[in-house]
C-alpha cells in the first residue's frame, strides 16, 4: 500500500502525541504531582488511551475517527485542572491540553488526507 508523506507524518504525530499523553498521565499521577503522596489511582485514567495504540499503528481509519472523539475527555480534564490546580499540576494539565490538541489535529488530518486520496480522480468530459 502506497502512503503519501502527509499520511505518514500525521500517523507519526498521532502515535507520538498518544504515547506522550500516556507517559504524561502516568508520570503526573504516580511521581510528578499525584493527588496523594506516593501516587494516585488516578493513573488508571491512561488505560483507555492504550486501547487505540495498535489501531493507530496499523492505520485503521475507524481508530483514527474514534480517538478524535475520545481525546476530548482528556482535553476537558486538562482544562479543568489547568484552571483549578496550582503549581506543577497546573503546568502538567496545560501540557495535557496541548497534547490533546495535537492528537486531535493529527487524527483529523490523517482521516481527511486518506479520504481525499481514496477518491477517484475526476474524469474530463
PDB file of C-alpha atoms in Angstrom:
ATOM      1  CA  UNK A   1       0.000   0.000   0.000  1.00  0.00           C
ATOM      2  CA  UNK A   2       1.413   3.364  -1.030  1.00  0.00           C
ATOM      3  CA  UNK A   3       1.156   6.149   1.555  1.00  0.00           C
ATOM      4  CA  UNK A   4       1.715   9.823   0.984  1.00  0.00           C
ATOM      5  CA  UNK A   5       4.278  11.652   3.127  1.00  0.00           C
ATOM      6  CA  UNK A   6       1.462  13.643   4.775  1.00  0.00           C
ATOM      7  CA  UNK A   7      -0.316  10.428   5.803  1.00  0.00           C
ATOM      8  CA  UNK A   8       2.926   9.143   7.321  1.00  0.00           C
ATOM      9  CA  UNK A   9       3.554  12.437   9.150  1.00  0.00           C
ATOM     10  CA  UNK A  10       0.027  12.627  10.581  1.00  0.00           C
ATOM     11  CA  UNK A  11       0.286   9.000  11.678  1.00  0.00           C
ATOM     12  CA  UNK A  12       3.612   9.704  13.408  1.00  0.00           C
ATOM     13  CA  UNK A  13       2.169  12.796  15.113  1.00  0.00           C
ATOM     14  CA  UNK A  14      -0.918  10.886  16.258  1.00  0.00           C
ATOM     15  CA  UNK A  15       1.084   7.967  17.650  1.00  0.00           C
ATOM     16  CA  UNK A  16       3.654  10.279  19.238  1.00  0.00           C
ATOM     17  CA  UNK A  17       1.105  12.510  20.927  1.00  0.00           C
ATOM     18  CA  UNK A  18      -0.880   9.474  22.137  1.00  0.00           C
ATOM     19  CA  UNK A  19       2.259   7.927  23.640  1.00  0.00           C
ATOM     20  CA  UNK A  20       3.160  11.282  25.198  1.00  0.00           C
ATOM     21  CA  UNK A  21      -0.321  11.516  26.769  1.00  0.00           C
ATOM     22  CA  UNK A  22       0.099   8.029  28.240  1.00  0.00           C
ATOM     23  CA  UNK A  23       3.547   8.819  29.657  1.00  0.00           C
ATOM     24  CA  UNK A  24       2.372  12.208  30.951  1.00  0.00           C
ATOM     25  CA  UNK A  25      -0.668  10.687  32.675  1.00  0.00           C
ATOM     26  CA  UNK A  26       1.407   8.020  34.406  1.00  0.00           C
ATOM     27  CA  UNK A  27       4.234  10.334  35.430  1.00  0.00           C
ATOM     28  CA  UNK A  28       1.800  13.010  36.608  1.00  0.00           C
ATOM     29  CA  UNK A  29      -0.299  10.765  38.824  1.00  0.00           C
ATOM     30  CA  UNK A  30       2.462   8.476  40.086  1.00  0.00           C
ATOM     31  CA  UNK A  31       5.522  10.720  40.595  1.00  0.00           C
ATOM     32  CA  UNK A  32       5.373  14.346  39.488  1.00  0.00           C
ATOM     33  CA  UNK A  33       2.231  15.756  41.126  1.00  0.00           C
ATOM     34  CA  UNK A  34      -0.029  12.962  42.412  1.00  0.00           C
ATOM     35  CA  UNK A  35      -3.207  13.747  44.304  1.00  0.00           C
ATOM     36  CA  UNK A  36      -1.880  11.723  47.240  1.00  0.00           C
ATOM     37  CA  UNK A  37       1.752  11.263  48.301  1.00  0.00           C
ATOM     38  CA  UNK A  38       3.204   8.065  46.860  1.00  0.00           C
ATOM     39  CA  UNK A  39       0.959   8.006  43.806  1.00  0.00           C
ATOM     40  CA  UNK A  40      -2.688   8.013  42.926  1.00  0.00           C
ATOM     41  CA  UNK A  41      -5.153   5.529  41.475  1.00  0.00           C
ATOM     42  CA  UNK A  42      -5.984   8.314  39.031  1.00  0.00           C
ATOM     43  CA  UNK A  43      -3.074   6.940  36.986  1.00  0.00           C
ATOM     44  CA  UNK A  44      -5.565   4.365  35.699  1.00  0.00           C
ATOM     45  CA  UNK A  45      -7.047   7.131  33.562  1.00  0.00           C
ATOM     46  CA  UNK A  46      -4.434   6.283  30.918  1.00  0.00           C
ATOM     47  CA  UNK A  47      -5.823   2.778  30.339  1.00  0.00           C
ATOM     48  CA  UNK A  48      -8.362   3.901  27.712  1.00  0.00           C
ATOM     49  CA  UNK A  49      -5.517   5.622  25.864  1.00  0.00           C
ATOM     50  CA  UNK A  50      -3.674   2.315  25.447  1.00  0.00           C
ATOM     51  CA  UNK A  51      -6.569   0.723  23.540  1.00  0.00           C
ATOM     52  CA  UNK A  52      -6.230   2.667  20.267  1.00  0.00           C
ATOM     53  CA  UNK A  53      -2.450   2.369  20.007  1.00  0.00           C
ATOM     54  CA  UNK A  54      -2.485  -0.836  17.927  1.00  0.00           C
ATOM     55  CA  UNK A  55      -5.162   0.568  15.604  1.00  0.00           C
ATOM     56  CA  UNK A  56      -3.185   3.749  15.016  1.00  0.00           C
ATOM     57  CA  UNK A  57      -0.048   1.758  14.274  1.00  0.00           C
ATOM     58  CA  UNK A  58      -1.983  -0.453  11.828  1.00  0.00           C
ATOM     59  CA  UNK A  59      -3.512   2.626  10.143  1.00  0.00           C
ATOM     60  CA  UNK A  60      -7.100   1.624  10.899  1.00  0.00           C
ATOM     61  CA  UNK A  61      -9.278   4.512   9.762  1.00  0.00           C
ATOM     62  CA  UNK A  62     -12.003   3.704  12.304  1.00  0.00           C
ATOM     63  CA  UNK A  63      -9.491   4.046  15.161  1.00  0.00           C
ATOM     64  CA  UNK A  64      -8.379   7.492  13.994  1.00  0.00           C
ATOM     65  CA  UNK A  65     -12.015   8.563  13.940  1.00  0.00           C
ATOM     66  CA  UNK A  66     -12.964   7.435  17.443  1.00  0.00           C
ATOM     67  CA  UNK A  67      -9.704   8.611  19.010  1.00  0.00           C
ATOM     68  CA  UNK A  68     -10.512  12.098  17.739  1.00  0.00           C
ATOM     69  CA  UNK A  69     -13.633  11.896  19.934  1.00  0.00           C
ATOM     70  CA  UNK A  70     -12.047  10.172  22.953  1.00  0.00           C
ATOM     71  CA  UNK A  71      -9.339  12.799  23.227  1.00  0.00           C
ATOM     72  CA  UNK A  72     -11.887  15.464  24.211  1.00  0.00           C
ATOM     73  CA  UNK A  73     -12.397  13.767  27.600  1.00  0.00           C
ATOM     74  CA  UNK A  74      -8.720  14.284  28.369  1.00  0.00           C
ATOM     75  CA  UNK A  75      -8.847  17.803  26.950  1.00  0.00           C
ATOM     76  CA  UNK A  76     -11.695  18.633  29.351  1.00  0.00           C
ATOM     77  CA  UNK A  77      -9.754  17.206  32.298  1.00  0.00           C
ATOM     78  CA  UNK A  78      -6.731  19.260  31.264  1.00  0.00           C
ATOM     79  CA  UNK A  79      -8.724  22.492  31.038  1.00  0.00           C
ATOM     80  CA  UNK A  80     -10.368  21.914  34.430  1.00  0.00           C
ATOM     81  CA  UNK A  81      -7.130  21.043  36.181  1.00  0.00           C
ATOM     82  CA  UNK A  82      -5.132  23.799  34.460  1.00  0.00           C
ATOM     83  CA  UNK A  83      -7.573  26.365  35.817  1.00  0.00           C
ATOM     84  CA  UNK A  84      -8.167  24.836  39.250  1.00  0.00           C
ATOM     85  CA  UNK A  85      -4.823  23.254  40.246  1.00  0.00           C
ATOM     86  CA  UNK A  86      -1.724  25.183  41.217  1.00  0.00           C
ATOM     87  CA  UNK A  87       1.978  24.762  40.598  1.00  0.00           C
ATOM     88  CA  UNK A  88       3.363  21.790  38.706  1.00  0.00           C
ATOM     89  CA  UNK A  89      -0.038  20.127  38.400  1.00  0.00           C
ATOM     90  CA  UNK A  90      -1.438  23.125  36.521  1.00  0.00           C
ATOM     91  CA  UNK A  91       1.554  23.110  34.162  1.00  0.00           C
ATOM     92  CA  UNK A  92       1.139  19.385  33.521  1.00  0.00           C
ATOM     93  CA  UNK A  93      -2.548  19.975  32.812  1.00  0.00           C
ATOM     94  CA  UNK A  94      -1.657  22.662  30.276  1.00  0.00           C
ATOM     95  CA  UNK A  95       0.733  20.213  28.623  1.00  0.00           C
ATOM     96  CA  UNK A  96      -2.101  17.662  28.521  1.00  0.00           C
ATOM     97  CA  UNK A  97      -4.277  20.212  26.705  1.00  0.00           C
ATOM     98  CA  UNK A  98      -1.557  20.843  24.110  1.00  0.00           C
ATOM     99  CA  UNK A  99      -1.022  17.107  23.552  1.00  0.00           C
ATOM    100  CA  UNK A 100      -4.769  16.574  23.179  1.00  0.00           C
ATOM    101  CA  UNK A 101      -4.973  19.296  20.548  1.00  0.00           C
ATOM    102  CA  UNK A 102      -2.028  17.787  18.668  1.00  0.00           C
ATOM    103  CA  UNK A 103      -3.642  14.346  18.767  1.00  0.00           C
ATOM    104  CA  UNK A 104      -6.972  15.679  17.531  1.00  0.00           C
ATOM    105  CA  UNK A 105      -5.413  17.649  14.677  1.00  0.00           C
ATOM    106  CA  UNK A 106      -3.245  14.683  13.662  1.00  0.00           C
ATOM    107  CA  UNK A 107      -6.226  12.297  13.623  1.00  0.00           C
ATOM    108  CA  UNK A 108      -8.480  14.727  11.771  1.00  0.00           C
ATOM    109  CA  UNK A 109      -5.837  15.470   9.134  1.00  0.00           C
ATOM    110  CA  UNK A 110      -4.992  11.791   8.775  1.00  0.00           C
ATOM    111  CA  UNK A 111      -8.605  10.874   8.067  1.00  0.00           C
ATOM    112  CA  UNK A 112      -9.095  13.814   5.733  1.00  0.00           C
ATOM    113  CA  UNK A 113      -5.986  13.105   3.665  1.00  0.00           C
ATOM    114  CA  UNK A 114      -6.710   9.400   3.399  1.00  0.00           C
ATOM    115  CA  UNK A 115     -10.294  10.015   2.304  1.00  0.00           C
ATOM    116  CA  UNK A 116      -9.109  12.570  -0.244  1.00  0.00           C
ATOM    117  CA  UNK A 117      -6.518  10.112  -1.595  1.00  0.00           C
ATOM    118  CA  UNK A 118      -9.112   7.341  -1.788  1.00  0.00           C
ATOM    119  CA  UNK A 119     -11.472   9.278  -4.062  1.00  0.00           C
ATOM    120  CA  UNK A 120     -11.107   8.537  -7.759  1.00  0.00           C
ATOM    121  CA  UNK A 121      -9.775  11.387  -9.832  1.00  0.00           C
ATOM    122  CA  UNK A 122     -12.474  13.224 -11.781  1.00  0.00           C
ATOM    123  CA  UNK A 123     -12.542  12.414 -15.459  1.00  0.00           C
ATOM    124  CA  UNK A 124     -12.658  15.045 -18.136  1.00  0.00           C
ATOM    125  CA  UNK A 125     -15.856  15.074 -20.254  1.00  0.00           C
TER     126      UNK A 125
END
